[in-house]
Amino acid sequence: MSAEPRINDRIRVPEVRLVGPSGEQVGIVPLAKALELAQEYDLDLVEVAASARPPVCKLMDYGKFKYESAMKAREARKNQAHTVIKEMKLRPKIDPHDYDTKKGHVVRFLKQGDKVKITIMFRGREQSRPELGYRLLQRLAEDVQDLGFIESNPKQDGRNMIMVLGPHKKKTEAMAEARQAQEARKADAKANPGRSQNAAEAQLDDAQLDEAPEEFPEEAPAEASAEA
C-alpha cells in the first residue's frame, strides 16, 4: 500500500471533517463541498487522518508540503550524529614528543565529540610493570580533563591496558560548531581572498604533517591504529 495520503478525487467518502488552509476548523462538510472549496482556493484537498470518522482533510498546497517535508527529512539526516570511537595506541615508555603528538590527536577527537579508546601496549618485561601504563593513562586523562572524562577506567586486557575517554561535548554540538566555523571561513574567503588562500595552504601543510589515525565504529573498534 502507498504511504502517500489520498488527495482530491482519490478521496472516496461521502463527507469529511475539513480544516482550512490556515488551520481553522471548518467542520463536517460533504466531500463535494470540500472539493469545491479546494478549487476556489486553488489548493489541494489532502486526507490527513484517514482513520478518523469522518476522515480529516485539510486544504493545502500539496506539492509545497511534500517539498518542505523532504527538506526537513534531509536536514534531520544531515544533523544525525553517528557515534564512533577513535583508538590511540601508546607504549608505556613513550618519549615526550610522541606523547604530545598522541595527546594532540586525542584532544582533536574529543573536540569533535568522539569517544577515544586508549590502549597501552606492554611487551616483554614491561608486562611486569602495569603501574607504568596506569600512570600514563591517568596523566593523559588529567591533561584532557577540560574536554573529556574517563568513561571506562583503566583495565588490563591480556598484554594491553585499556581506558575509554568520553567527550564533554555532544556529537551534535560539535557538528554544529564545525558547520559554523566552515561558514565563517567561507565568508572570510569572500571578504579576503588572498589571505584565505594562504591560510588554506598552511592548513593543508599541517594536515599532511599531522595525519590523523583511523576511526572505527563504536560497536566493533578496529585494532589498526599507529603505535607509539
Coordinates of C-alpha atoms in Angstrom, one line a residue:
M1 CA 0.0 0.0 0.0
S2 CA 1.2 3.5 -0.8
A3 CA 2.3 5.7 2.1
E4 CA 1.1 8.8 0.2
P5 CA -2.1 10.4 1.6
R6 CA -5.2 10.4 -0.7
I7 CA -5.8 13.8 -2.3
N8 CA -8.6 15.4 -4.2
D9 CA -10.6 13.0 -6.4
R10 CA -8.8 10.0 -4.8
I11 CA -10.7 10.6 -1.6
R12 CA -13.8 8.3 -1.6
V13 CA -16.0 9.1 1.4
P14 CA -19.4 11.0 1.5
E15 CA -18.2 13.7 3.9
V16 CA -15.1 14.9 5.7
R17 CA -14.0 17.0 8.7
L18 CA -12.5 19.9 6.9
V19 CA -9.5 22.0 8.1
G20 CA -8.9 25.3 6.4
P21 CA -5.6 26.5 4.8
S22 CA -4.7 28.4 8.0
G23 CA -5.5 25.5 10.3
E24 CA -9.0 26.8 11.1
Q25 CA -11.8 24.2 11.8
V26 CA -14.4 24.4 9.1
G27 CA -16.4 21.4 10.3
I28 CA -18.0 18.4 8.7
V29 CA -18.9 19.0 5.1
P30 CA -19.9 16.9 2.1
L31 CA -16.9 15.8 0.0
A32 CA -18.3 17.7 -3.0
K33 CA -18.3 20.9 -0.9
A34 CA -14.7 20.3 0.3
L35 CA -13.5 19.8 -3.3
E36 CA -15.3 22.9 -4.4
L37 CA -13.5 24.9 -1.7
A38 CA -10.2 23.4 -2.7
Q39 CA -10.8 24.6 -6.3
E40 CA -11.9 28.0 -5.1
Y41 CA -8.7 28.5 -3.0
D42 CA -6.5 26.9 -5.8
L43 CA -5.3 24.3 -3.3
D44 CA -5.5 20.5 -2.8
L45 CA -7.8 18.6 -0.5
V46 CA -5.5 16.3 1.4
E47 CA -6.6 13.5 3.7
V48 CA -4.5 13.9 6.9
A49 CA -6.3 11.5 9.2
A50 CA -7.8 8.6 7.3
S51 CA -8.8 6.6 10.3
A52 CA -11.0 9.3 11.8
R53 CA -14.7 9.1 11.4
P54 CA -15.3 11.1 9.2
P55 CA -11.8 11.4 7.8
V56 CA -10.0 14.7 8.5
C57 CA -8.9 16.6 5.4
K58 CA -7.0 19.8 5.0
L59 CA -6.8 22.4 2.3
M60 CA -3.1 22.9 1.3
D61 CA -0.6 23.2 -1.5
Y62 CA 0.3 19.5 -1.6
G63 CA 3.4 20.0 -3.8
K64 CA 4.8 22.6 -1.5
F65 CA 4.0 20.4 1.5
K66 CA 5.9 17.4 0.0
Y67 CA 8.9 19.6 -0.8
E68 CA 9.1 21.1 2.7
S69 CA 8.7 17.6 4.3
A70 CA 11.6 16.3 2.1
M71 CA 13.8 19.2 3.1
K72 CA 13.1 18.7 6.8
A73 CA 13.9 15.0 6.5
R74 CA 17.1 15.8 4.7
E75 CA 18.2 18.3 7.3
A76 CA 17.4 15.7 10.1
R77 CA 19.6 13.1 8.3
K78 CA 22.3 15.8 8.0
N79 CA 22.2 16.5 11.7
Q80 CA 22.1 12.9 12.7
A81 CA 25.1 12.1 14.9
H82 CA 26.8 8.7 14.4
T83 CA 28.7 7.7 17.5
V84 CA 32.2 6.5 16.7
I85 CA 35.1 5.6 18.8
K86 CA 38.7 6.5 17.9
E87 CA 41.6 4.4 19.0
M88 CA 45.1 5.6 20.1
K89 CA 47.8 3.1 21.0
L90 CA 50.8 4.1 23.2
R91 CA 53.8 2.3 24.7
P92 CA 54.4 2.7 28.5
K93 CA 57.8 4.3 27.9
I94 CA 56.7 6.7 25.2
D95 CA 59.0 9.7 24.7
P96 CA 57.7 13.2 25.4
H97 CA 57.5 14.3 21.7
D98 CA 55.4 11.2 20.7
Y99 CA 53.2 11.7 23.8
D100 CA 52.5 15.3 22.8
T101 CA 51.6 14.1 19.3
K102 CA 49.3 11.4 20.5
K103 CA 47.7 13.7 23.0
G104 CA 47.0 16.2 20.2
H105 CA 45.1 13.6 18.3
V106 CA 43.1 12.8 21.5
V107 CA 42.3 16.5 22.0
R108 CA 41.1 16.8 18.4
F109 CA 38.9 13.7 18.7
L110 CA 37.3 14.9 21.9
K111 CA 36.6 18.3 20.4
Q112 CA 34.8 16.6 17.5
G113 CA 32.5 14.9 20.1
D114 CA 34.0 11.4 19.6
K115 CA 35.0 8.9 22.2
V116 CA 38.6 7.7 22.4
K117 CA 39.9 4.2 23.3
I118 CA 43.4 4.5 24.7
T119 CA 45.4 1.3 24.6
I120 CA 48.8 0.9 26.4
M121 CA 50.7 -2.0 24.8
F122 CA 53.2 -3.9 27.0
R123 CA 56.0 -6.0 25.6
G124 CA 58.5 -8.3 27.2
R125 CA 59.5 -7.3 30.7
E126 CA 57.1 -4.3 30.5
Q127 CA 54.3 -6.7 31.4
S128 CA 55.6 -6.9 34.9
R129 CA 55.2 -3.1 35.4
P130 CA 51.5 -2.5 34.8
E131 CA 51.7 0.6 37.0
L132 CA 53.6 2.4 34.2
G133 CA 50.6 2.1 31.9
Y134 CA 48.2 3.0 34.6
R135 CA 50.1 6.2 35.4
L136 CA 50.4 7.1 31.8
L137 CA 46.6 6.7 31.3
Q138 CA 45.9 8.8 34.4
R139 CA 48.3 11.5 33.1
L140 CA 46.6 11.6 29.8
A141 CA 43.1 11.8 31.4
E142 CA 44.3 14.8 33.5
D143 CA 45.8 16.5 30.5
V144 CA 42.5 16.5 28.6
Q145 CA 40.1 16.7 31.5
D146 CA 38.7 20.0 30.1
L147 CA 37.5 18.2 27.0
G148 CA 36.7 14.7 28.2
F149 CA 36.2 12.4 31.1
I150 CA 37.1 8.8 32.0
E151 CA 34.1 6.7 30.7
S152 CA 35.8 3.4 31.3
N153 CA 38.5 3.1 33.9
P154 CA 41.9 1.5 33.0
K155 CA 41.7 -2.2 33.0
Q156 CA 44.1 -5.0 32.0
D157 CA 43.3 -6.9 28.8
G158 CA 46.0 -9.5 28.1
R159 CA 49.2 -7.7 27.3
N160 CA 47.3 -4.4 26.9
M161 CA 45.7 -1.9 29.3
I162 CA 42.7 0.0 28.0
M163 CA 40.8 3.1 29.0
V164 CA 38.0 4.9 27.3
L165 CA 37.6 8.7 27.3
G166 CA 34.2 10.3 26.6
P167 CA 33.7 13.9 25.4
H168 CA 32.0 16.5 27.4
K169 CA 30.6 17.9 24.2
K170 CA 27.9 16.1 22.4
K171 CA 28.5 15.0 18.8
T172 CA 25.6 17.1 17.5
E173 CA 27.0 20.2 19.2
A174 CA 30.5 19.5 17.8
M175 CA 28.9 19.1 14.3
A176 CA 27.0 22.4 14.6
E177 CA 30.2 24.3 15.7
A178 CA 32.1 22.8 12.8
R179 CA 29.5 23.9 10.3
Q180 CA 29.5 27.4 11.8
A181 CA 33.3 27.5 11.6
Q182 CA 33.1 26.4 8.0
E183 CA 30.6 29.1 7.1
A184 CA 32.8 31.7 8.8
R185 CA 35.8 30.5 6.8
K186 CA 33.7 30.8 3.6
A187 CA 32.6 34.3 4.5
D188 CA 36.2 35.3 5.3
A189 CA 37.4 33.8 2.0
K190 CA 34.9 36.0 0.1
A191 CA 36.0 39.1 2.0
N192 CA 39.8 38.4 2.0
P193 CA 40.5 36.0 -1.0
G194 CA 44.3 36.4 -0.8
R195 CA 44.7 35.9 2.9
S196 CA 42.2 33.0 2.9
Q197 CA 44.2 31.2 0.2
N198 CA 47.4 31.4 2.2
A199 CA 45.6 30.1 5.3
A200 CA 44.1 27.2 3.4
E201 CA 47.6 26.3 2.1
A202 CA 49.0 26.4 5.6
Q203 CA 46.2 24.2 6.9
L204 CA 46.8 21.7 4.1
D205 CA 50.5 21.6 5.0
D206 CA 49.6 21.0 8.7
A207 CA 47.2 18.2 7.8
Q208 CA 49.8 16.4 5.7
L209 CA 52.4 16.6 8.5
D210 CA 49.9 15.6 11.2
E211 CA 47.8 12.9 9.7
A212 CA 45.1 11.6 12.0
P213 CA 44.7 7.9 12.8
E214 CA 41.7 6.0 11.5
E215 CA 38.3 6.0 13.1
F216 CA 36.2 2.9 13.9
P217 CA 32.6 2.2 14.7
E218 CA 31.9 2.0 18.4
E219 CA 30.3 -1.4 18.1
A220 CA 33.5 -3.1 16.8
P221 CA 36.6 -0.9 17.3
A222 CA 39.4 -2.0 15.0
E223 CA 43.0 -2.6 16.0
A224 CA 44.7 -0.7 13.2
S225 CA 46.0 2.5 14.9
A226 CA 49.5 3.7 14.7
E227 CA 51.8 2.5 17.5
A228 CA 53.9 4.9 19.6

